[in-house]
Short mmCIF file of C-alpha atoms and ligand atoms in Angstrom, two decimals:
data_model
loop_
_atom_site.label_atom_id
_atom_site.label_comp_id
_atom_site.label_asym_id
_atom_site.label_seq_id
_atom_site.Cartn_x
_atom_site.Cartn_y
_atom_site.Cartn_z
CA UNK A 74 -16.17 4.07 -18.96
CA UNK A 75 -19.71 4.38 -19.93
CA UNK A 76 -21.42 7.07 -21.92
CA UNK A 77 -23.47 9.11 -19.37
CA UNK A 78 -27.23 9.19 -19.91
CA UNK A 79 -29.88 11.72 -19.82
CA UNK A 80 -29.89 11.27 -15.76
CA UNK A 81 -29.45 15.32 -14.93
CA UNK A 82 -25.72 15.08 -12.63
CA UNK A 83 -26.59 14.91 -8.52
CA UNK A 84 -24.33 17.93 -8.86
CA UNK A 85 -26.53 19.97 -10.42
CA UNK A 86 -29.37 19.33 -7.95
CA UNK A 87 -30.29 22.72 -6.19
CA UNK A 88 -29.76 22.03 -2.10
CA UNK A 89 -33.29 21.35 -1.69
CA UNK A 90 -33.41 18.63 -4.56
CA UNK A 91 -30.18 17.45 -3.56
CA UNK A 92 -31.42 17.16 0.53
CA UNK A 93 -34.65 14.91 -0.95
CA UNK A 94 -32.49 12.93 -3.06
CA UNK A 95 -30.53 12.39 -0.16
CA UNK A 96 -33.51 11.20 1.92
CA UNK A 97 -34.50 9.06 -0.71
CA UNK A 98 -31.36 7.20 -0.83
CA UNK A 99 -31.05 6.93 3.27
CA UNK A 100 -34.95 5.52 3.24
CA UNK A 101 -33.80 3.36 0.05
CA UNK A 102 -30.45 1.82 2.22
CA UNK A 103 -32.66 1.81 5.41
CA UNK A 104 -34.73 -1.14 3.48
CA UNK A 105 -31.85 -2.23 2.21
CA UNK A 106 -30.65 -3.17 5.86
CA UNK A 107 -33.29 -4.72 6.76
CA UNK A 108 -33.09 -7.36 3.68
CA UNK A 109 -30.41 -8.84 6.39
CA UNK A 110 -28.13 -9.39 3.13
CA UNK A 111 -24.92 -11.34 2.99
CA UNK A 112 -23.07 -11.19 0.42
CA UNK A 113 -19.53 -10.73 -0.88
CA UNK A 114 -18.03 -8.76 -3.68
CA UNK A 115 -14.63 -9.47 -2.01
CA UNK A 116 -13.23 -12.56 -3.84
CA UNK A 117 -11.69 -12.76 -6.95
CA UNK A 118 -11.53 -16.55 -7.22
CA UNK A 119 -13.41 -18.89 -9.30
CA UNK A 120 -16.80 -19.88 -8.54
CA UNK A 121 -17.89 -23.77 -7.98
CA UNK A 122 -19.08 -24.50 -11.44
CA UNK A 123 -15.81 -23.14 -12.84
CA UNK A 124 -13.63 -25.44 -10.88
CA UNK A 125 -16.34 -28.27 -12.22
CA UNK A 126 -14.65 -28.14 -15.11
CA UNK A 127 -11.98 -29.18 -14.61
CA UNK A 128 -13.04 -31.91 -12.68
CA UNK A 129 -11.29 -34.21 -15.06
CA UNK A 130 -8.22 -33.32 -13.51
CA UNK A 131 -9.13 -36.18 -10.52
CA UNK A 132 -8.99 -38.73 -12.74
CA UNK A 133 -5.96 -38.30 -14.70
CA UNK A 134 -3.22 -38.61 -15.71
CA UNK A 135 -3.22 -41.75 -17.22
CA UNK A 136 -0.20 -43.47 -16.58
CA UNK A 137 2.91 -42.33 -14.74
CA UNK A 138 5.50 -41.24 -17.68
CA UNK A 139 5.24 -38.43 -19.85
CA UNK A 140 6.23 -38.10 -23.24
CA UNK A 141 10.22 -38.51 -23.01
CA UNK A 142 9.60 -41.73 -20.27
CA UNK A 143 10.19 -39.66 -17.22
CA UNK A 144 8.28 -41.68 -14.41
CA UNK A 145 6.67 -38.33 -13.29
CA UNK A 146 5.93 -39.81 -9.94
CA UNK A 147 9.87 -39.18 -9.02
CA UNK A 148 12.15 -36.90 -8.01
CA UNK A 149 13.65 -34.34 -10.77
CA UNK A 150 13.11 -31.84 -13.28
CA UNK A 151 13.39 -29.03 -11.42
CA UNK A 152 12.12 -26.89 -14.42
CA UNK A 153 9.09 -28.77 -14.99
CA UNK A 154 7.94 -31.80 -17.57
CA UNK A 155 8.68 -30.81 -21.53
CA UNK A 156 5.28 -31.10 -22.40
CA UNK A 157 3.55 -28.38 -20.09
CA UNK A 158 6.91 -26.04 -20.81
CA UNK A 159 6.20 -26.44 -24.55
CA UNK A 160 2.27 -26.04 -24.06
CA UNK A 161 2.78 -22.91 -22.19
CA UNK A 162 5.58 -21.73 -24.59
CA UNK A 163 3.18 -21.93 -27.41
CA UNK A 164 0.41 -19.80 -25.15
CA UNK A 165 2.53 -17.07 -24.19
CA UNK A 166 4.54 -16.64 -27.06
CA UNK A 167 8.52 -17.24 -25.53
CA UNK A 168 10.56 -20.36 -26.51
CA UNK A 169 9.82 -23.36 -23.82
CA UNK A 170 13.40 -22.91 -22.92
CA UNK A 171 12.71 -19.83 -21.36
CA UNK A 172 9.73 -21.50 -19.02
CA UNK A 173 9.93 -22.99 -15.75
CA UNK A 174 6.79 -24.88 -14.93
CA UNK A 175 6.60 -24.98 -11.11
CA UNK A 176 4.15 -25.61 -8.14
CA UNK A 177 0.74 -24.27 -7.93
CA UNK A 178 1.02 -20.67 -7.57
CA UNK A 179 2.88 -17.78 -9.66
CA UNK A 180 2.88 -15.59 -6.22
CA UNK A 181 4.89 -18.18 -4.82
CA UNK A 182 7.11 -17.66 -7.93
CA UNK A 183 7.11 -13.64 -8.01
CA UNK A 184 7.69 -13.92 -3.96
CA UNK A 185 10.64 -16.26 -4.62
CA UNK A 186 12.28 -14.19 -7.55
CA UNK A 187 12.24 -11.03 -5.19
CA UNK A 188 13.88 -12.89 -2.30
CA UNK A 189 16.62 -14.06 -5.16
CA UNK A 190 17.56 -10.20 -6.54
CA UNK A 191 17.39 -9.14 -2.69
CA UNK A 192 19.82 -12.12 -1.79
CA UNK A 193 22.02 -12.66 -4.94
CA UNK A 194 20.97 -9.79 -6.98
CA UNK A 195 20.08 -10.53 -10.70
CA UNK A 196 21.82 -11.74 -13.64
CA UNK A 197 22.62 -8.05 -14.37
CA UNK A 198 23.30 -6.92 -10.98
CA UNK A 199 26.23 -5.48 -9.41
CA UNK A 200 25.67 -6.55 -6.33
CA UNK A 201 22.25 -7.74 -4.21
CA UNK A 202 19.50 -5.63 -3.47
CA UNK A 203 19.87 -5.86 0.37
CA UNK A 204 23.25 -4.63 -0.26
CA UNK A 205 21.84 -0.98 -2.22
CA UNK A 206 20.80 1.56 -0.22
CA UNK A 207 17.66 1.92 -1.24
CA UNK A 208 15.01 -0.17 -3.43
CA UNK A 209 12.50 1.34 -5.07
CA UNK A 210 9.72 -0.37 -7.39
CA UNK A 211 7.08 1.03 -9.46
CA UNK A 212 3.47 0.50 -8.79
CA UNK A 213 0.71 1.14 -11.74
CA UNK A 214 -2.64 1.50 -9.65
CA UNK A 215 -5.17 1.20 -9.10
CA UNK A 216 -3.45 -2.38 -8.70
CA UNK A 217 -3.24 -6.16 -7.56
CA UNK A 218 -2.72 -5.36 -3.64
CA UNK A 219 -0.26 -8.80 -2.74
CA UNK A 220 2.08 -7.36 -5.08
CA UNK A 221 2.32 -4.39 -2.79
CA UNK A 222 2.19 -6.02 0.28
CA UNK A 223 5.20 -8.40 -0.78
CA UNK A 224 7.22 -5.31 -1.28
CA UNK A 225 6.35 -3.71 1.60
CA UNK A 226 7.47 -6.97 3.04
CA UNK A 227 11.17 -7.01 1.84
CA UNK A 228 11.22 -3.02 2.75
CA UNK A 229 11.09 -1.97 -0.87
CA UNK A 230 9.59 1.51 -1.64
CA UNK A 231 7.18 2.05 -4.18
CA UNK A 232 6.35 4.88 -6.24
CA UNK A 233 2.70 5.07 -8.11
CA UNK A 234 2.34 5.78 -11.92
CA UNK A 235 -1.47 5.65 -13.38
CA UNK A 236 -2.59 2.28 -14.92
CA UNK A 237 -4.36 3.80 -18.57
CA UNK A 238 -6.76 2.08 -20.19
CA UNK A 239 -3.43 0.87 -22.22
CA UNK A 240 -1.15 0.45 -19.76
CA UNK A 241 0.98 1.76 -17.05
CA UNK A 242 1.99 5.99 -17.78
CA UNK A 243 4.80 5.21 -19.77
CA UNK A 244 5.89 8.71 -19.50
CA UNK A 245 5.88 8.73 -16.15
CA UNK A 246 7.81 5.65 -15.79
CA UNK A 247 10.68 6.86 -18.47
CA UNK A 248 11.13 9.89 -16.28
CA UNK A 249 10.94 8.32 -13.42
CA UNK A 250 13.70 5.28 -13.88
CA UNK A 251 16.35 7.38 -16.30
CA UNK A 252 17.11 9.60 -12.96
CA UNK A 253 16.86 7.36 -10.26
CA UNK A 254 19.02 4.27 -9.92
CA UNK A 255 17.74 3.29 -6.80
CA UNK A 256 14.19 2.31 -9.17
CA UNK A 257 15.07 -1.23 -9.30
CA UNK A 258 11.81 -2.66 -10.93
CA UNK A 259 8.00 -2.28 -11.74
CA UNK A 260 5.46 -4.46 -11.92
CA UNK A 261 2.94 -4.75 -14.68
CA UNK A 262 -0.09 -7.11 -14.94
CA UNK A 263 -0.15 -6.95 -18.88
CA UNK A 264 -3.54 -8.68 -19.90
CA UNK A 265 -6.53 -7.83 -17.83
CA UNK A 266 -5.26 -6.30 -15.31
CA UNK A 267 -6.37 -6.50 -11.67
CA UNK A 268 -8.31 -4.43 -11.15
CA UNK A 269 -8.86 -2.06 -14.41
CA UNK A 270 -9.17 -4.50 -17.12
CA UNK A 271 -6.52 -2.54 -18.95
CA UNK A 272 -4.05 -4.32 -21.38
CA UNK A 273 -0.93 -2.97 -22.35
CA UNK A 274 -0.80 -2.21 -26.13
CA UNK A 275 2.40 -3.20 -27.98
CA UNK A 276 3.76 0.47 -27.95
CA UNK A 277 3.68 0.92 -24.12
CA UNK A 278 5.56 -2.71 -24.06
CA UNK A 279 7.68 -1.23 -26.56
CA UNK A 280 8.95 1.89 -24.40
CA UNK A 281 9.11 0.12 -21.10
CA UNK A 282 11.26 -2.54 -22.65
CA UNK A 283 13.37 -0.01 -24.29
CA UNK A 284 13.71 2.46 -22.20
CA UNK A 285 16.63 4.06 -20.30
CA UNK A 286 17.17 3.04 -16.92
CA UNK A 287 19.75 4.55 -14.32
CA UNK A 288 19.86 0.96 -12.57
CA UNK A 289 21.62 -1.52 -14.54
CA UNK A 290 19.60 -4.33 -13.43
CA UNK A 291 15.94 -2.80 -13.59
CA UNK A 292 12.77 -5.79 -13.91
CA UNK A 293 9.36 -5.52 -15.09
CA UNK A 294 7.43 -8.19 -13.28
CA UNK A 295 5.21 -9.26 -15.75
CA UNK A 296 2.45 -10.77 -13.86
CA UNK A 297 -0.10 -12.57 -16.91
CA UNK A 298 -2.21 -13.85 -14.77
CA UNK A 299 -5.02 -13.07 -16.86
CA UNK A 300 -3.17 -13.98 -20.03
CA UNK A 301 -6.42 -16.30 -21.58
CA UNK A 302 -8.96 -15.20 -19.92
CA UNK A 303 -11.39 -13.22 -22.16
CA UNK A 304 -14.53 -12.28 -21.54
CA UNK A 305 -15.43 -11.38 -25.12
CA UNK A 306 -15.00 -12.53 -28.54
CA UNK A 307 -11.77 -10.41 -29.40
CA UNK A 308 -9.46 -11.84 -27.61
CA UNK A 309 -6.54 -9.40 -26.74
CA UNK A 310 -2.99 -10.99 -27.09
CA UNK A 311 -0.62 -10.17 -24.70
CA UNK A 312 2.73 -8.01 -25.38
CA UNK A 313 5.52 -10.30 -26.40
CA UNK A 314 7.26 -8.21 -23.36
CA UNK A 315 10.56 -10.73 -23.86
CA UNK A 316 11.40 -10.43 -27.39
CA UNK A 317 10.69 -6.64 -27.42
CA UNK A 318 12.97 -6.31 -24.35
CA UNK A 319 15.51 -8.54 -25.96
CA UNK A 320 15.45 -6.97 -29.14
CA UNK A 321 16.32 -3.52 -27.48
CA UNK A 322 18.94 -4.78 -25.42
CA UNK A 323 17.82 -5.45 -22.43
CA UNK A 324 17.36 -9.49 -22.86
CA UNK A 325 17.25 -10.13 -18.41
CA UNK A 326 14.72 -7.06 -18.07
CA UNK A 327 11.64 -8.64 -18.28
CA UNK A 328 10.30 -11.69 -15.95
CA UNK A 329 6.96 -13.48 -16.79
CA UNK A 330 4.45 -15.23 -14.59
CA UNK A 331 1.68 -16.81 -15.27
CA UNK A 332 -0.73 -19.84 -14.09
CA UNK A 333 -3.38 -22.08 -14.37
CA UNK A 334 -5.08 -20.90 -11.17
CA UNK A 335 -8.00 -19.71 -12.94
CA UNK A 336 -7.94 -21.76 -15.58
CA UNK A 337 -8.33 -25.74 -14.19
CA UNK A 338 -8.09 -25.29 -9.77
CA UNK A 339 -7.04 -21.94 -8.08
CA UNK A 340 -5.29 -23.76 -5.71
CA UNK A 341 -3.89 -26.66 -7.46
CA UNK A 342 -2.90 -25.74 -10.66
CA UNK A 343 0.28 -25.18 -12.60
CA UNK A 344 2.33 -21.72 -12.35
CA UNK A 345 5.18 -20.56 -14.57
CA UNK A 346 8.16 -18.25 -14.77
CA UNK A 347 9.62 -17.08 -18.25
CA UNK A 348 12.66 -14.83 -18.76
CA UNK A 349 15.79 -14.94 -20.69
CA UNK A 350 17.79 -18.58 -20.89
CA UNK A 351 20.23 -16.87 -18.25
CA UNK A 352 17.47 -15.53 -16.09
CA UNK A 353 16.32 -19.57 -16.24
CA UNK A 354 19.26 -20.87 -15.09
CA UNK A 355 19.85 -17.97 -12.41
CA UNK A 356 16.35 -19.01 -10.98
CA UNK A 357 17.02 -22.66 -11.15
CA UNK A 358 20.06 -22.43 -9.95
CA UNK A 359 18.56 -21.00 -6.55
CA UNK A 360 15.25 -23.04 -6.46
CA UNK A 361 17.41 -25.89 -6.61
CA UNK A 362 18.84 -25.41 -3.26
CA UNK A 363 15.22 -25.98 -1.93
CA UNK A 364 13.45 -28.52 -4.47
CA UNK A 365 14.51 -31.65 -6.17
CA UNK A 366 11.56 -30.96 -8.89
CA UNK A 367 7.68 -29.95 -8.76
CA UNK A 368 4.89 -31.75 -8.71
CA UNK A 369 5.56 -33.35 -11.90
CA UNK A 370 2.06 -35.53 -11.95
CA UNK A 371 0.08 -32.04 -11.67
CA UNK A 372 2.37 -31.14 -14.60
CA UNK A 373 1.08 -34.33 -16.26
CA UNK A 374 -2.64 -34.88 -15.44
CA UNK A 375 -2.59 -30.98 -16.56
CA UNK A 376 -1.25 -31.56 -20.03
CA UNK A 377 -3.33 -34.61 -20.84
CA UNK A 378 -6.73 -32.81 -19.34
CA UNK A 379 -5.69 -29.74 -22.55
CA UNK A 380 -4.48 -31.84 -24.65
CA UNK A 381 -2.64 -28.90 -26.79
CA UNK A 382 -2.49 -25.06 -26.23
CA UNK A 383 -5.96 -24.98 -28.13
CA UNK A 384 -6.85 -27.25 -25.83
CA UNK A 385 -6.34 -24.29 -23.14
CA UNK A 386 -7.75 -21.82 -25.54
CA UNK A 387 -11.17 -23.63 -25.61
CA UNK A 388 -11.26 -24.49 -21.97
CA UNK A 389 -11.27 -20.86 -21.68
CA UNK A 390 -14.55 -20.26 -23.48
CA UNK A 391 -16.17 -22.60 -20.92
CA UNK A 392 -15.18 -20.23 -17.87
CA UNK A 393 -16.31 -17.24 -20.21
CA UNK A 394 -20.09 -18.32 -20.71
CA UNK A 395 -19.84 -19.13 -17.18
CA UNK A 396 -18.96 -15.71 -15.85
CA UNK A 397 -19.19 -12.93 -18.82
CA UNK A 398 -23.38 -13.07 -17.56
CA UNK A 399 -22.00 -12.40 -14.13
CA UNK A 400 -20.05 -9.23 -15.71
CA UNK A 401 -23.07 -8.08 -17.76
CA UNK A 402 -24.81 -7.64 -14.84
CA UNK A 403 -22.79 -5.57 -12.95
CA UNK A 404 -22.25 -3.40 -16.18
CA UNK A 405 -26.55 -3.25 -16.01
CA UNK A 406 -26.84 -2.41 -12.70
CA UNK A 407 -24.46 0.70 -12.68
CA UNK A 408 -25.34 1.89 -15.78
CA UNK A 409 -28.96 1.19 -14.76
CA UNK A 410 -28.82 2.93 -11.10
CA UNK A 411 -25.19 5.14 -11.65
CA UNK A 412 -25.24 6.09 -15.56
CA UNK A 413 -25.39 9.79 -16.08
CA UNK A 414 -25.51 11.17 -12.64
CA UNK A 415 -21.73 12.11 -12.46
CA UNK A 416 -21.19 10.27 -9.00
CA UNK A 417 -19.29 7.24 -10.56
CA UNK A 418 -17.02 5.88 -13.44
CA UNK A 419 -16.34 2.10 -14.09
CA UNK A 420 -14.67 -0.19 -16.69
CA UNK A 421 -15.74 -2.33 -18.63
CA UNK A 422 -13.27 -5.17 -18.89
CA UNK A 423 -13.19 -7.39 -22.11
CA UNK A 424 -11.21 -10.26 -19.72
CA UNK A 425 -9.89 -10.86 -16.16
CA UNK A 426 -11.59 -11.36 -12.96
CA UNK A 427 -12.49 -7.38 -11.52
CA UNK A 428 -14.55 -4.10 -12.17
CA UNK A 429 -12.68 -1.12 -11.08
CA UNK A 430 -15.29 1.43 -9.98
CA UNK A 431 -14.53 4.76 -9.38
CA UNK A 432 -17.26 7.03 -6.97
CA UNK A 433 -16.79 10.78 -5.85
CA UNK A 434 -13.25 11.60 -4.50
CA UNK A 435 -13.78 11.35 -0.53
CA UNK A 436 -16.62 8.57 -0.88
CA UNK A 437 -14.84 5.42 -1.64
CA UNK A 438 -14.68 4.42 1.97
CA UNK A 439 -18.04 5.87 2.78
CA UNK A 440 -19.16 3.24 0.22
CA UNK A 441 -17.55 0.34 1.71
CA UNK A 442 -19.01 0.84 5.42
CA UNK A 443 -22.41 1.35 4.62
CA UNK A 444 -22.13 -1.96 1.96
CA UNK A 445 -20.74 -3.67 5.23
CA UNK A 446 -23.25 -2.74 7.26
CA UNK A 447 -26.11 -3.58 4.86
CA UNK A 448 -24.12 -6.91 4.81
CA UNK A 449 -22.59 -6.68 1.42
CA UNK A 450 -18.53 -7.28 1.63
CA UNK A 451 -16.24 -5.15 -0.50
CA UNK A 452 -12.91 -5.34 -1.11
CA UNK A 453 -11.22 -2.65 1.91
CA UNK A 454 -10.98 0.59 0.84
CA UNK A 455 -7.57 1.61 -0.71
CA UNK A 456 -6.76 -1.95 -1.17
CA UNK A 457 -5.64 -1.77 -4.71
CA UNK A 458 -3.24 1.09 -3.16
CA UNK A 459 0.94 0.49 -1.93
CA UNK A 460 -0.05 0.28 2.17
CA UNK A 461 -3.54 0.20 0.95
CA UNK A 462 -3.43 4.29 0.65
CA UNK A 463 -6.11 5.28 -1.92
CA UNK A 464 -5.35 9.40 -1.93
CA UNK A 465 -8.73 10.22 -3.21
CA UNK A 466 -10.10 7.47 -1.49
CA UNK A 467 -11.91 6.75 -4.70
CA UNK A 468 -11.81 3.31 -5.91
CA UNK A 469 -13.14 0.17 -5.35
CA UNK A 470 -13.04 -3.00 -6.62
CA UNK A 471 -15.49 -4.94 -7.64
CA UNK A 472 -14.94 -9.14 -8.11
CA UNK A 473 -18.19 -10.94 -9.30
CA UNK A 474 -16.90 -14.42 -10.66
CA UNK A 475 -17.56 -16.34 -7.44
CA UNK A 476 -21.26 -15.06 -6.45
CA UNK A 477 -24.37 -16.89 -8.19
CA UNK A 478 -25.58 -14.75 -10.65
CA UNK A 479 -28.44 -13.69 -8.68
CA UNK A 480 -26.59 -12.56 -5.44
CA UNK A 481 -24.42 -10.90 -8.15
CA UNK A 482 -27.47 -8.82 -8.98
CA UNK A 483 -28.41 -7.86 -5.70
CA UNK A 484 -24.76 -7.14 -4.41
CA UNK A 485 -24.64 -4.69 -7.32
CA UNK A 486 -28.16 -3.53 -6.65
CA UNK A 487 -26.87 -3.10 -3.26
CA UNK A 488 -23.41 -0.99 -4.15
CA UNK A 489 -25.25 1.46 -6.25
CA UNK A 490 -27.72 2.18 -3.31
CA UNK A 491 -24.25 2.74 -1.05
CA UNK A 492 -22.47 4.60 -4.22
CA UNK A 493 -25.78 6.85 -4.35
CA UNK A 494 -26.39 7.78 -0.47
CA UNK A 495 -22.24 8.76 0.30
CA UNK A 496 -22.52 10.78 -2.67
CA UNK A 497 -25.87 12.30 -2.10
CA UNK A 498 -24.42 12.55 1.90
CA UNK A 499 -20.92 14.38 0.61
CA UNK A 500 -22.79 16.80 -1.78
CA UNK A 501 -25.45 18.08 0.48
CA UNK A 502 -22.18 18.76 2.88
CA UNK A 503 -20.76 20.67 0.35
CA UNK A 504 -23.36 22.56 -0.90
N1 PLP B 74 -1.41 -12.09 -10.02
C1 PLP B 74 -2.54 -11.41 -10.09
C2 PLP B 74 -2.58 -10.11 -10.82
C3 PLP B 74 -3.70 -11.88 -9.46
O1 PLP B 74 -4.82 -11.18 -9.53
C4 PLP B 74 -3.65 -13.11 -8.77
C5 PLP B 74 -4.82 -13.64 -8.07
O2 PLP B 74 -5.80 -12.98 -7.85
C6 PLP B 74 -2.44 -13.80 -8.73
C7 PLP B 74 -1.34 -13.27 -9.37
C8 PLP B 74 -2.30 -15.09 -8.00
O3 PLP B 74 -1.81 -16.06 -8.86
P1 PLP B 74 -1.52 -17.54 -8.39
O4 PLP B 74 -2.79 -18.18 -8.01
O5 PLP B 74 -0.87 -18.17 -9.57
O6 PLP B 74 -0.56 -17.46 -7.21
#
């Protein structure tokens, strides 16, 4: 969160000051109307010149067998080609044993694990989920909204912890799943995460791999789907969330996902699923009943495009000069229009695809309508919420990575207008 400036705080306005601000900010979104904008905050997908890129990708691969002779153009290999399992091994840090490479999306993945636990119930389960009484998951939020729609899909309940700067409340979560067994799982986007930016630091992995849990068969859902994507030179690494589960006991807790989505193509990528050898097989073993193997020449064309893990690592630093300018803008702009006036908080994420921006409690909403109407899209209101329930109706979410950088500027330009009249609006009601 930024420093505030000398800017005095709107809250300390006196009601007259506070009324003219107020009038300023109506006659400053008044013009802003009739700009007859359109743009869109709302999309946290890759822009054009970052799926140019990869463009490569159309021409390869060259030739149809991969390393070990498989004619990739077959049936089989329901886990995936070697080659991408060992690439991807090497990236996140688990043994390519543990990885299943698979189709083009991890949701697909995450959706299909949850249908397996609900039908078959885990590894480590006594019995399937459909069969308890009650399933319950943890939700850090703010958070990554299809992870709470899915649940509210299957008729899971969720329970919200705060996502910190490093990671989900880990107190909150220990108390939380040592007294209730019916707290089956949680999910956790480790690196990056949508939409704070937080990562979770090696001692938060620690406890939430080691900790108690009154349901034999808990999961953390380990969603890395911003594993490589920095924004800055340091480069956070991501937890080693299996081998610190492993290592305290609990080898089938932890299930990781991951893809190329925003990487090479968002929607034709690779996407993969790590766990324990056991938690491999179990997922296999039910995938199998549906596929005779993935596509196997994305698999290919994928690892001959990288060329090695570093291969992936430098990629990387092409989509980062492409879109960190995109991030410093927004990061001007609020600090610019926002910075010291005690009506807003944001972070400043060193990877990932979002800005999680905080305005007055009660405003959030108020923020998002008057952006629509000025024709500036925002992610809904409480979307980063389980039913999309924001109870302070506080945050939104901010995704600049597909937006030329321009239109980036004047979205933002347009937000802090929006940010400033609902809080200017909800103070002089107050007062
Ligand atoms: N997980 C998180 C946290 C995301 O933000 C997204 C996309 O925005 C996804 C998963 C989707 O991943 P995929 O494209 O591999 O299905």
């Amino acid at each position: 969160m930024p420093e505030p400036t000398t800017a005095q705080p709107l809250a300390d306005l006196s009601t007259e000051e506070l009324a003219r601000f107020r009038d300023e900010q109506q006659a400053a979104y008044d013009g802003l109307r009739d700009q007859g904008l359109k743009l869109d905050l709302t999309r946290g997908k890759p822009s054009t010149a970052q799926l140019d890129l990869s463009d490569r990708l159309l021409t390869l691969p060259d030739g149809t067998r991969d390393d070990d002779g498989v004619d990739v153009r077959n049936y089989g290999g329901l886990a995936g080609i070697r080659q991408i399992r060992e690439m991807f091994a090497d990236l996140l840090w688990v043994e390519p044993e543990q990885v299943v490479a698979g189709g083009n999306s991890s949701l697909v993945l995450m959706r299909e694990v949850i249908t397996d636990l609900w039908l078959k119930g885990g590894v480590d389960s006594e019995r399937p989920w459909s069969q308890e009484e009650r399933v319950t998951f943890i939700c850090p939020v703010p958070g990554y909204d299809r992870h709470f729609t899915l649940l509210s899909w299957f008729g899971i309940d969720t329970v919200t912890v705060p996502m910190n700067e490093d990671g989900p409340d880990a107190d909150a979560v220990a108390d939380l799943v040592a007294k209730d067994p019916s707290i089956k799982g949680m999910w956790v986007v480790p690196t990056y995460s949508n939409p704070t930016g937080s990562i979770v630091s090696q001692e938060i992995a620690a406890r939430l791999a080691s900790m108690e849990t009154a349901a034999p068969d808990f999961k953390i859902l380990w969603d890395n789907a911003y594993a490589f994507h920095h924004l800055t030179e340091e480069e956070a690494k991501s937890a080693d969330i299996l081998t610190l589960a492993a290592a305290s006991g609990h080898p089938h807790r932890a299930i990781m996902f991951a893809s190329t989505s925003k990487i090479t193509y968002a929607g034709a990528g690779v996407a993969f699923l790590a766990g324990s050898t056991e938690t491999v097989a179990w997922y296999t073993g039910h995938l199998g009943k549906g596929a005779i193997g993935p596509d196997k020449v994305n698999q290919l064309r994928h690892v001959q495009f990288f060329g090695s893990p570093q291969g992936v690592r430098d990629h990387m630093r092409k989509h980062r000069g492409l879109i960190a300018p995109k991030f410093a803008v927004v990061e001007e702009v609020l600090s610019d229009r926002l910075g010291g006036l005690g009506v807003a908080r944001w972070t400043r994420p060193s990877g990932g695809y979002f800005v999680s921006l905080d305005v007055l409690p009660g405003t959030a909403a108020r923020v998002i309508g008057l952006a629509k109407d000025a024709g500036v899209a925002l992610t809904p209101a409480g979307a980063a919420f389980p039913g999309g329930h924001d109870p302070d109706d506080t945050n939104i979410r901010l995704a600049p990575t597909f937006p030329e950088l321009p239109e980036v500027r004047a979205a933002m330009e347009a937000v802090a207008t929006c940010v400033l009249l609902a809080a200017a609006e909800h103070l002089v009601a107050a007062s």
